[in-house]
Coordinates of C-alpha atoms and ligand atoms in Angstrom, one line a residue:
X1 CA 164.4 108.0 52.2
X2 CA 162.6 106.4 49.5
X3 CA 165.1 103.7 49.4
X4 CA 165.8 103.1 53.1
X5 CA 162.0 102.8 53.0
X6 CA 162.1 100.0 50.3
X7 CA 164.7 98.5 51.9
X8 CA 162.9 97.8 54.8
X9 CA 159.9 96.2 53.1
X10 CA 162.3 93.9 51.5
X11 CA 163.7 93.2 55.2
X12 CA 160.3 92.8 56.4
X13 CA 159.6 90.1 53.4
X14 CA 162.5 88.1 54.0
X15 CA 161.9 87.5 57.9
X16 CA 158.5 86.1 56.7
X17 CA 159.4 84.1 53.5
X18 CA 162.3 82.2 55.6
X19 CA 160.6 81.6 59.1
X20 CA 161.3 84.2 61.1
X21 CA 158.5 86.5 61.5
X22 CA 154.8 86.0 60.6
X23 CA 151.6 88.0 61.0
X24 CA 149.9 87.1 63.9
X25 CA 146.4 85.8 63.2
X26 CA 147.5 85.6 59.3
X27 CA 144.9 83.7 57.9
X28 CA 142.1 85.9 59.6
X29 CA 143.8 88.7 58.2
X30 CA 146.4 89.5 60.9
X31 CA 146.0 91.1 64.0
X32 CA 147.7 94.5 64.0
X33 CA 150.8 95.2 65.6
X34 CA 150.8 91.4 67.0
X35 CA 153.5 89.4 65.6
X36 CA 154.6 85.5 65.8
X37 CA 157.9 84.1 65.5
X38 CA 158.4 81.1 63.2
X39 CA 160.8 78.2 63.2
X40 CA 164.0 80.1 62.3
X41 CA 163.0 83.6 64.6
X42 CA 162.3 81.6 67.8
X43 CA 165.6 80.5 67.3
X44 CA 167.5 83.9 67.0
X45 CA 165.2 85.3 69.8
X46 CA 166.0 82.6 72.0
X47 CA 169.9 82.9 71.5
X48 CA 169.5 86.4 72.0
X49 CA 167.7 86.1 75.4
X50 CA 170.5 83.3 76.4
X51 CA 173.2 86.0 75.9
X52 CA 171.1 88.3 77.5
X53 CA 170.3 86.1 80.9
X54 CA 173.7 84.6 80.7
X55 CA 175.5 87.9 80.8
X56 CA 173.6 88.9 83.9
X57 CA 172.7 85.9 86.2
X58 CA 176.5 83.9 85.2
X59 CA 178.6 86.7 84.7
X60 CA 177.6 88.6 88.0
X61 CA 177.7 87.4 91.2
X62 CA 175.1 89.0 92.9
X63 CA 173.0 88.9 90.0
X64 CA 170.0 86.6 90.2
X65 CA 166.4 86.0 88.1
X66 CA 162.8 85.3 88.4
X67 CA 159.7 84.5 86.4
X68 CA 156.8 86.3 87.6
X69 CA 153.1 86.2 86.4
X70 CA 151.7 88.2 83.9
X71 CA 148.7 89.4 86.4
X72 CA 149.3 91.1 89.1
X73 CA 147.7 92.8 91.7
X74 CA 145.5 96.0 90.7
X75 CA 147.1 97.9 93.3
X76 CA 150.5 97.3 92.1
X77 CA 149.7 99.4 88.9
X78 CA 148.0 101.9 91.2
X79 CA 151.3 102.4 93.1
X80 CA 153.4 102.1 90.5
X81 CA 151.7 105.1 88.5
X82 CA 150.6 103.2 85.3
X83 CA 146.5 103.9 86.5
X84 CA 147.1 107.1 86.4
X85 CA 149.8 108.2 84.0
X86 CA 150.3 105.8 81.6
X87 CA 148.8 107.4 78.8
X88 CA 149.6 108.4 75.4
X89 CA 147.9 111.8 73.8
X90 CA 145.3 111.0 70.8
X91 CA 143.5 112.8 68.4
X92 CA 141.6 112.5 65.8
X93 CA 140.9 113.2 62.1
X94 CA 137.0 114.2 61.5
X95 CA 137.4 113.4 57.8
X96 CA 139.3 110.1 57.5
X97 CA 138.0 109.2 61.0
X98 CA 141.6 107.7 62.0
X99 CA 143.0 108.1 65.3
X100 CA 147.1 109.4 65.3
X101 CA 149.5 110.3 68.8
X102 CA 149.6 114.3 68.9
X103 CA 153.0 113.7 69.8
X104 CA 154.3 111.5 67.4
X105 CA 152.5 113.9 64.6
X106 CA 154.7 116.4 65.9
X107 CA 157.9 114.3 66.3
X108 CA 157.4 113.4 62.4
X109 CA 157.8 117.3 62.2
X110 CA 160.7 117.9 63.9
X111 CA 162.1 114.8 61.6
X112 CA 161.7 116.4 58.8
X113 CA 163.5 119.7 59.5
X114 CA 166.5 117.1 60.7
X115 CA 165.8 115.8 56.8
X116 CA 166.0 119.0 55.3
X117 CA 169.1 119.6 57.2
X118 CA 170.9 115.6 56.2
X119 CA 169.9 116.7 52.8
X120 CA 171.6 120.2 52.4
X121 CA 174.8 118.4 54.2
X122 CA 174.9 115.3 51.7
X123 CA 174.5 118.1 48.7
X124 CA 177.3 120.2 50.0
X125 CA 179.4 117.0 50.8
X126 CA 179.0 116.2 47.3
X127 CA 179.8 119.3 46.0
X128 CA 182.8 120.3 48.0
X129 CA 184.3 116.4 48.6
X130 CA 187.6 115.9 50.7
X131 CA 187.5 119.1 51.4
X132 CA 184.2 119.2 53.1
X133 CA 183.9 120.4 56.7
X134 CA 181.1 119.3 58.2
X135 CA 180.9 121.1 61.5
X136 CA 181.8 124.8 59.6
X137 CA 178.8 124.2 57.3
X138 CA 176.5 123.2 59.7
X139 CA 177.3 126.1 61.7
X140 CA 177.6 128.9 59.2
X141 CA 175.2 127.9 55.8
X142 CA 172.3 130.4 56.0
X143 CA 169.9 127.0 55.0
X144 CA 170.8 125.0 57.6
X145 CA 170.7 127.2 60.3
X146 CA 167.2 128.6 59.3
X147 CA 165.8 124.9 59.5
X148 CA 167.8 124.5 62.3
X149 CA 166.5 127.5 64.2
X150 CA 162.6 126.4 63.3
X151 CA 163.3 123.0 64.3
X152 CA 164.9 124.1 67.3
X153 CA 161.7 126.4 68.4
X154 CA 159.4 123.6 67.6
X155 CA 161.2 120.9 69.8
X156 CA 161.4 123.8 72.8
X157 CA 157.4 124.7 72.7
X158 CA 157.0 120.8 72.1
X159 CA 158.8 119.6 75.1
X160 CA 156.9 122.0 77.2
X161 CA 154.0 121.3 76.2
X162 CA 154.1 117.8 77.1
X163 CA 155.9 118.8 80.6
X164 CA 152.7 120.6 81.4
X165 CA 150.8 117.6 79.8
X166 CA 148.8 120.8 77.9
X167 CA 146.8 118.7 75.7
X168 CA 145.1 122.0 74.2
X169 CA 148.9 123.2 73.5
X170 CA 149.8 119.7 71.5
X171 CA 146.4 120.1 69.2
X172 CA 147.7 124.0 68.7
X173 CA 151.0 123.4 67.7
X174 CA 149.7 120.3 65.0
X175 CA 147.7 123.6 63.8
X176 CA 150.0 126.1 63.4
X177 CA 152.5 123.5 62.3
X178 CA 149.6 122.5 59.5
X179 CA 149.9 119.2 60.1
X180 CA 147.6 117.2 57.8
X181 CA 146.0 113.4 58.4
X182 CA 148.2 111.8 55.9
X183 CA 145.1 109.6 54.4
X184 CA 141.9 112.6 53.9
X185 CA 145.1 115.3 53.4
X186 CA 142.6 117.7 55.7
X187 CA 143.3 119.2 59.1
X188 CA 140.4 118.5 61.1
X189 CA 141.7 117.7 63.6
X190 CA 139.5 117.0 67.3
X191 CA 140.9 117.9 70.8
X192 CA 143.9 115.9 72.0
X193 CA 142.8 113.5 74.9
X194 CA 144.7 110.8 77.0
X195 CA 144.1 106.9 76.5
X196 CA 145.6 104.9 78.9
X197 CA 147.9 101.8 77.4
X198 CA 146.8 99.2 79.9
X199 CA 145.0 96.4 79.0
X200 CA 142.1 95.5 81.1
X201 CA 140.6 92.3 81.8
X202 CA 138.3 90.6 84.2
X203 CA 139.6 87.4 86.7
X204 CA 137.0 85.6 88.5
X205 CA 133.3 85.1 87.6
X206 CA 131.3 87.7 87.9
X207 CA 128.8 85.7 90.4
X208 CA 131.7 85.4 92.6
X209 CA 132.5 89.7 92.1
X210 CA 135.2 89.8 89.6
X211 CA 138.0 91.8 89.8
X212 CA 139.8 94.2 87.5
X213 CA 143.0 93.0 86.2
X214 CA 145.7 94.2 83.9
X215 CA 148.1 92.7 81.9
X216 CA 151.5 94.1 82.8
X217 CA 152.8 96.7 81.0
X218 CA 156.7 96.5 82.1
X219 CA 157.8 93.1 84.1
X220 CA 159.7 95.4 86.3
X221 CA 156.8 95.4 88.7
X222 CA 157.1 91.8 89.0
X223 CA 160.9 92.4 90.5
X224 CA 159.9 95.3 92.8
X225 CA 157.1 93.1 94.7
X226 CA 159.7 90.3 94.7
X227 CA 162.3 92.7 95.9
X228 CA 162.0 91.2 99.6
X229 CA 161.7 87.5 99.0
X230 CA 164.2 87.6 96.5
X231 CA 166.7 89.3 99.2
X232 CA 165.7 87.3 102.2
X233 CA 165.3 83.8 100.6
X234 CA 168.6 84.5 98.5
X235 CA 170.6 86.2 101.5
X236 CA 171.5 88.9 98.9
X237 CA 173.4 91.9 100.2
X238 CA 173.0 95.0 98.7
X239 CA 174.1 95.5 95.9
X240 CA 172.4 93.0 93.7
X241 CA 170.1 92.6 91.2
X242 CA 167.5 90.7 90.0
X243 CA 166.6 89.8 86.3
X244 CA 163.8 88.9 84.7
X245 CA 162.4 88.1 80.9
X246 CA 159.1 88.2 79.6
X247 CA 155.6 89.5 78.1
X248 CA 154.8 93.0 78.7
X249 CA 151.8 94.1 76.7
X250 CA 150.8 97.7 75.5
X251 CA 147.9 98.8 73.9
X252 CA 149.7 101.2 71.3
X253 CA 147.8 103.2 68.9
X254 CA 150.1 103.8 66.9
X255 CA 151.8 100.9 65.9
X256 CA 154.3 100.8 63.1
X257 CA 157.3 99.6 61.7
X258 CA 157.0 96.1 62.1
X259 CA 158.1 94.6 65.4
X260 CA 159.5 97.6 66.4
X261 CA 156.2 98.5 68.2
X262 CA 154.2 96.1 69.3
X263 CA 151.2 95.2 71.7
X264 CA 152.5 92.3 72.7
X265 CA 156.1 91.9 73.2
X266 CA 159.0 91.0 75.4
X267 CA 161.4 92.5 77.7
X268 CA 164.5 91.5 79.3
X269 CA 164.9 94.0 82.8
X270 CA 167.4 93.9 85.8
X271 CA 166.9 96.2 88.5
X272 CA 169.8 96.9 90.6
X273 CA 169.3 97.2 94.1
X274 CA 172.4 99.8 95.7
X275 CA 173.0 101.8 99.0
X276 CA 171.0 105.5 98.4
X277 CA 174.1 108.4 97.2
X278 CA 175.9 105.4 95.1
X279 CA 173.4 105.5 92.7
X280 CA 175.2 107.4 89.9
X281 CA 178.3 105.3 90.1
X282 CA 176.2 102.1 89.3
X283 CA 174.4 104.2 87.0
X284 CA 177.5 104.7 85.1
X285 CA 178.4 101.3 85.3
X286 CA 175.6 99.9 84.0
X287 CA 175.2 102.4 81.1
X288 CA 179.1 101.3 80.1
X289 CA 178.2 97.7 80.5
X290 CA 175.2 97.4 78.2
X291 CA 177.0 99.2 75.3
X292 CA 179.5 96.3 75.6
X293 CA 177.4 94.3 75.6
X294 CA 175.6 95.4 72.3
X295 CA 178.9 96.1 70.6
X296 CA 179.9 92.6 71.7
X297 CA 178.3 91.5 68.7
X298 CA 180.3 93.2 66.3
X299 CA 177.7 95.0 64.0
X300 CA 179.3 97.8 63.9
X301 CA 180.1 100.3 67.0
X302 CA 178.9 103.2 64.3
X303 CA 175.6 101.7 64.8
X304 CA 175.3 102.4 68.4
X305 CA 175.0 105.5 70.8
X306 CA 173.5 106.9 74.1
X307 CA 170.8 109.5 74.4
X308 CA 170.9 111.4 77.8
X309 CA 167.5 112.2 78.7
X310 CA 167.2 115.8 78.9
X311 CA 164.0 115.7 81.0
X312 CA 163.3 113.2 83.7
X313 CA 160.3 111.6 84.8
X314 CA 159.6 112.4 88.5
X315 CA 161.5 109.6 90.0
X316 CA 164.3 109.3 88.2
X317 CA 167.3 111.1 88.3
X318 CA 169.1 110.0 85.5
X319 CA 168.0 108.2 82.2
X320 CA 169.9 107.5 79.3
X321 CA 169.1 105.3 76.0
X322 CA 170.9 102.8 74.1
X323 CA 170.1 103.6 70.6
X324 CA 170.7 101.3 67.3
X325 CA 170.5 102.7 63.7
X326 CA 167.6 101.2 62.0
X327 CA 166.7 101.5 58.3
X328 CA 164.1 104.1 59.1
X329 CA 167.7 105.4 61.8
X330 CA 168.6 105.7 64.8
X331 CA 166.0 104.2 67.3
X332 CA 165.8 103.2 71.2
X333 CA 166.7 99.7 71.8
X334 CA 167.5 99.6 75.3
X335 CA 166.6 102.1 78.6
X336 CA 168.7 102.8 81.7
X337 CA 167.2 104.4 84.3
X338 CA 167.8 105.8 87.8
X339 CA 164.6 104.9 89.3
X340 CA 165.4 106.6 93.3
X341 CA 163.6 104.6 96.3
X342 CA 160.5 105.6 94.3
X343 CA 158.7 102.2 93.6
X344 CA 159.6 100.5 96.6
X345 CA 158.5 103.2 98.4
X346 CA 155.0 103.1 97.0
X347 CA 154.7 99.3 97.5
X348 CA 155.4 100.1 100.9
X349 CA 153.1 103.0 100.8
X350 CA 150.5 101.3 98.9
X351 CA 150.7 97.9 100.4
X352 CA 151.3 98.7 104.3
X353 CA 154.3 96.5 104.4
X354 CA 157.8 97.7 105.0
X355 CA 160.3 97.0 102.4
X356 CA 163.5 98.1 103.7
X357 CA 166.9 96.3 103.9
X358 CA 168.9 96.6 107.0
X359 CA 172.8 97.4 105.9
X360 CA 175.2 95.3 108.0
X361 CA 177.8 97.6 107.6
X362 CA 176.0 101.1 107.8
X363 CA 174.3 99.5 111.1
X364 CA 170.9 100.9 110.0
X365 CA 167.7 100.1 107.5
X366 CA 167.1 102.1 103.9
X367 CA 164.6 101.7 101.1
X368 CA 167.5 101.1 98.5
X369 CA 167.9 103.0 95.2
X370 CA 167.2 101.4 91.6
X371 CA 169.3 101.0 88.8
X372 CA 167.1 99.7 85.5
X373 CA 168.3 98.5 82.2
X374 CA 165.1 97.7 80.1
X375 CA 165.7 96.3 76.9
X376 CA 162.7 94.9 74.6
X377 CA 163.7 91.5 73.1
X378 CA 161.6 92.0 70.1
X379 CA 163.5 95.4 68.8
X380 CA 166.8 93.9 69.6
X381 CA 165.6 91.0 67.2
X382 CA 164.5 93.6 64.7
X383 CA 168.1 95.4 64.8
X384 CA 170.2 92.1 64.6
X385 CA 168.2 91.1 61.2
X386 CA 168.2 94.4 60.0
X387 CA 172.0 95.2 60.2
X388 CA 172.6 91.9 59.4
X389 CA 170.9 91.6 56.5
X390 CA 172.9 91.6 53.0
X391 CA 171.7 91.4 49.4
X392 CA 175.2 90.4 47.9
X393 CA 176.3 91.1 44.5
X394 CA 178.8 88.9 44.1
X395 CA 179.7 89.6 40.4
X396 CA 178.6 88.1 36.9
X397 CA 175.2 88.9 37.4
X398 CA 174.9 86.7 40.7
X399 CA 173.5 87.6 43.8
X400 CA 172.4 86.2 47.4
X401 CA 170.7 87.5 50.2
X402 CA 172.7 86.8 53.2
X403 CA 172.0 87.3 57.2
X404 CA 175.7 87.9 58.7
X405 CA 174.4 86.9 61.9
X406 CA 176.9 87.4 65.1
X407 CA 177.3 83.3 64.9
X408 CA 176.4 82.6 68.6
X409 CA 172.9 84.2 67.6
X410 CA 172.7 82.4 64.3
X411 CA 169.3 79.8 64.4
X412 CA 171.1 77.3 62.6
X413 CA 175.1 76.6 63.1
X414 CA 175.6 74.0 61.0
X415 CA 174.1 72.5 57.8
X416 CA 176.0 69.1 56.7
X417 CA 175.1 68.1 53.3
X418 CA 175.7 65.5 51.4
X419 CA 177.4 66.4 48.0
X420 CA 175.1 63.9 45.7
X421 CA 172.0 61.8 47.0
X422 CA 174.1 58.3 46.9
X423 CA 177.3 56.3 46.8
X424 CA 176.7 56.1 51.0
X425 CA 177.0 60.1 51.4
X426 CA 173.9 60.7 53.0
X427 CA 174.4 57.7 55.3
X428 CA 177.8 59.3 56.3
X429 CA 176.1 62.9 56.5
X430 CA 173.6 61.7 58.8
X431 CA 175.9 60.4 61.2
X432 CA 178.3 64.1 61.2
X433 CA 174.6 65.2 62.0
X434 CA 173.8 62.9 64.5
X435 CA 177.4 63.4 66.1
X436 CA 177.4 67.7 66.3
X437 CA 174.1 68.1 67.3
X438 CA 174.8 67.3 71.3
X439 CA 176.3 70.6 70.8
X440 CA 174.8 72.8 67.9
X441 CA 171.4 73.2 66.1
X442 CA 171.9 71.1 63.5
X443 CA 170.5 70.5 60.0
X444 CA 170.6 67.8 57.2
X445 CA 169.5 68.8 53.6
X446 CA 170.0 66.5 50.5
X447 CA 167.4 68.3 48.1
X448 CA 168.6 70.3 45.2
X449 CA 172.2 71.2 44.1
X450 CA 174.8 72.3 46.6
X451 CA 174.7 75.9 45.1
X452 CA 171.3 76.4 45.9
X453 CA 171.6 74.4 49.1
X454 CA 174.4 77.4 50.5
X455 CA 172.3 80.3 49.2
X456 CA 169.5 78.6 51.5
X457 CA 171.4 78.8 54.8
X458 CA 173.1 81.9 53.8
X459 CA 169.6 83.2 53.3
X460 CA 168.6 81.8 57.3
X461 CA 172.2 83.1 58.2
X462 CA 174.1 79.5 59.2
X463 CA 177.8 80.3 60.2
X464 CA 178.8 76.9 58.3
X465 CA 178.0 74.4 56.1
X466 CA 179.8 70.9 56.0
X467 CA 179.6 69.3 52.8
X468 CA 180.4 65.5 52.6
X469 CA 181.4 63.4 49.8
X470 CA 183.4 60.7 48.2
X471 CA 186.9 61.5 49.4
X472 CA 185.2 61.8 53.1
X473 CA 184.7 58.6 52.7
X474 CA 188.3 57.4 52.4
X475 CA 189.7 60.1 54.9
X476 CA 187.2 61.0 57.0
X477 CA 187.6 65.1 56.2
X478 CA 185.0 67.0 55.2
X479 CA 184.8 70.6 53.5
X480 CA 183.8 73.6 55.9
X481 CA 182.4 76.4 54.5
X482 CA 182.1 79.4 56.0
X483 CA 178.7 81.6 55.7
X484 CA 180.4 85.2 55.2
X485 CA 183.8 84.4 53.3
X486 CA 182.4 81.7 51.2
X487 CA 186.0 80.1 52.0
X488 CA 186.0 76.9 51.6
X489 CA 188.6 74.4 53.5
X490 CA 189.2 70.5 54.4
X491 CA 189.3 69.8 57.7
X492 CA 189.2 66.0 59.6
X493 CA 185.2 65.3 60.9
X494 CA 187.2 64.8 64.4
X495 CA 188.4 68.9 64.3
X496 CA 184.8 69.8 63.7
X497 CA 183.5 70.2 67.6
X498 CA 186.3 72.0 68.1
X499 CA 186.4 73.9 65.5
X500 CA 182.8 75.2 65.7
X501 CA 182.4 76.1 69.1
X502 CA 185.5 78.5 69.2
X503 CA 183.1 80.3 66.4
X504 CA 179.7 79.8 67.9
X505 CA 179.3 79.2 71.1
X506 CA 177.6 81.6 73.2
X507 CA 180.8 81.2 75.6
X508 CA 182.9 82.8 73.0
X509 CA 180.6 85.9 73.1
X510 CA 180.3 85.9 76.7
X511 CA 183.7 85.9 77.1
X512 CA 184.2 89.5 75.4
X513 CA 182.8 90.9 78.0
X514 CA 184.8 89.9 81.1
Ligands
LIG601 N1 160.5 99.3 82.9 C1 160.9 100.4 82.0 C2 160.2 100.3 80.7 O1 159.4 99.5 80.5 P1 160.2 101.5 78.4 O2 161.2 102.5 77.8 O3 158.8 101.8 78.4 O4 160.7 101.2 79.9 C3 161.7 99.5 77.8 O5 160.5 100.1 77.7 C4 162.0 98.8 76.4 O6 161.0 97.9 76.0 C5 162.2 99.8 75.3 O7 163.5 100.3 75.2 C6 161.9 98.9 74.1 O8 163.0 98.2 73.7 C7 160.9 97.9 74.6 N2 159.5 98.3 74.2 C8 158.7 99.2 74.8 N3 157.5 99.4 74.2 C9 157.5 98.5 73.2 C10 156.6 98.1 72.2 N4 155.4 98.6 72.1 N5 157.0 97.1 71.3 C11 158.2 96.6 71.3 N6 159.1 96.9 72.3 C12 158.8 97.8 73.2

């Protein structure tokens, strides 16, 4: 654990020391839990909404997008059920005086009986080797099933208790469960109470009677008030969709692990519009598409897998998530939902405006059904550059940190360097440069020697690195290294083009999916 834990911190140093992620606020000693991406990280975050956006509005027909603003109106959070139920349960400790989520206290429990469990499995795959079945010992060793049994009670009474949102039940079980605050190590613990995640803020002068505004918590809203002028202005026939990407903003207490939880962050959403009683065949469909989508990347299929939502909030009557396995394991990345009629029904309700769609082919009007996949930009950032992180030993005592970027996604495709700092090779570098990047993000470096010029892309994950010199400039070839391989090969400066965008375009990624 220890070392996952390490890991991680040498993860999180990396994405600041090359340009990916800073601190927000850094030289006023940070903000916590907001984050800003550098030169490199704007560029993987872009490609990554690009494959995103491009997979939904260009590969589907009756898929289409919008940018909607950040406020909204009050109401629509009213209707929506964020006034009222958007909360998180907090308590505090009286002794160290810092505030904690009741449930996630409790969820670090149940972790640790999964621990002890991994642990006693690892030992007895150790011991036992090719021989080692798994599922027998997990179902018959007196150890496991003990911490299985007490994990099992304390997820049951857990889930309840947040069913019947019995705050009084979440402080008992962090008793009885003698939970301590892990900075005073005491259990003085006060009630558990609900805080609301919106942030509030005023528009208008007050003079002129300001209003109460929030900024939005899920852009989903954004669609479901469009919902109407998307359909009648587009002529869209159900089904279809509508995608959107942008800020959503949270006001998490507990905010940890990096960018994984922000209060400020971004979301890519698509709500499906479909005909009520084909819900669960679009839900299916969607929940099959988005895996492919993830595993279109090729980091691993191990890395991925659903969770089935055992219990459902009110309106939905399925929910699944896509899950990727993190250093600190396997975490949501992604949320598909079957959302019902139920928030186009309260913006009807709530509004006074009907928001039905009249099926040509049924003959008759509906509020449709809702399909959602929700996926947060900034974890799916955080899951590319952790998997694709790599500190290399590469034998003899040499080492490099690489970032085997999916190339598409990669900030930087190229690097074309110029073997020595004269005899005309930068001239002649400059130009390849000037020449690929209509197509690629480009970049030129002359400083240093070429080893340490490689390790520095491979460190910012660049697919290839074009190195010029003197017999480029009798035959116009060049060599092309390639990032993960660290094969090196001649190839004519005319081939280039070609050659790089069967590797890392975002065409060749969107292609896997059709
Ligand atoms: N409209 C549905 C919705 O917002 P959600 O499960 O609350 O559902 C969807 O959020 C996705 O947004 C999550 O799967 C996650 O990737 C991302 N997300 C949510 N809260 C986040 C936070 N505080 N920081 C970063 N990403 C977050």
């Amino acid at each position: 654990m220890a070392k996952q834990e390490d890991v991680f911190k040498t993860i999180v140093a990396h994405a600041k020391e090359y340009g990916f992620v800073f601190q927000s606020s850094e030289i006023y000693d940070g903000l916590s839990a907001v984050y800003d991406y550098g030169q490199n990280g704007v560029e993987l975050k872009n490609n990554i909404k690009r494959y995103w956006w491009e997979s939904m509005t260009m590969l589907h027909d009756n898929i289409v997008g919008i940018d909607s603003a950040i406020f909204m109106h009050p109401t629509i959070w009213k209707a929506s059920g964020h006034v009222d139920a958007f909360n998180d349960p907090l308590i505090d400790n009286k002794d160290s005086k810092k505030r904690y989520r009741a449930d996630v206290l409790i969820e670090d429990e149940i972790a640790k009986f999964d621990d002890k469990i991994n642990k006693e499995v690892a030992k007895a795959a150790k011991r036992f080797g090719e021989s080692f079945d798994e599922e027998m010992f997990r179902k018959t060793n007196p150890r496991v099933l003990e911490h299985q049994a007490k994990r099992d009670a304390l997820h049951e009474r857990f889930a309840k208790a947040m069913n019947d949102n019995d705050l009084a039940e979440l402080r008992q079980i962090i008793i009885d469960q003698e939970i301590v605050c892990p900075i005073s190590g005491t259990r003085n613990w006060t009630d558990v109470r609900q805080f609301n995640l919106m942030f509030k803020t005023e528009m208008g002068s007050t003079a002129d009677g300001a209003m109460n505004v929030y900024l939005r918590p899920e852009t989903a809203q954004g669609i479901f008030v469009n919902y109407l002028n998307v359909q009648k202005t587009g002529r869209m026939r159900i089904p279809f969709g509508i995608a959107q990407i942008g800020k959503a903003f949270r006001n998490e207490i507990v905010a940890r692990q990096f960018i994984f939880r922000m209060r400020e962050f971004e979301q890519m959403e698509m709500q499906f519009f479909v005909r009520p009683g084909e819900e669960m065949h679009y839900f299916d469909y969607w929940r099959q598409w988005r895996m492919r989508w993830h595993k279109a990347l090729g980091m691993g299929d191990s890395k991925y897998r659903f969770h089935d939502h055992e219990k459902l909030a009110h309106y939905a009557n399925a929910a699944t998530d896509i899950e990727f396995e993190m250093p600190f394991g396997f975490k949501e990345v992604e949320g598909i939902h079957s959302r019902t009629d139920f928030d186009l029904s309260q913006h009807e309700k709530y509004s006074g405006k009907k928001i039905q769609y009249f099926d040509p082919e049924l003959n008759k009007s509906y509020t449709p059904y809702v399909i959602e996949t929700s996926i947060g930009v900034d974890r799916m950032f955080l899951s590319v550059f952790c998997s694709c992180y790599e500190d290399q030993d590469l034998g003899n005592g040499d080492r490099r940190v690489v970032l085997h970027f999916p190339a598409p996604l990669a900030p930087v495709k190229c690097a074309v360097l110029p073997l020595i700092k004269k005899d005309g090779l930068p001239e002649k570098a400059r130009e390849i440069q000037h020449r690929l990047r209509f197509d690629f993000t480009c970049q030129y470096d002359e400083k240093d020697s070429i080893g340490k010029r490689y390790r520095r892309q491979d460190a910012i994950g660049t697919p290839y690195c074009v190195t010029v010199d003197h017999q480029t400039l009798e035959d116009n070839t060049v060599t092309l290294r390639h990032r993960d391989t660290m094969e090196q090969k001649r190839v004519a400066i005319d081939e280039l083009e070609g050659m790089l965008a069967a590797e890392v375009s975002l065409n060749s990624l969107l292609r896997k999916l059709l």
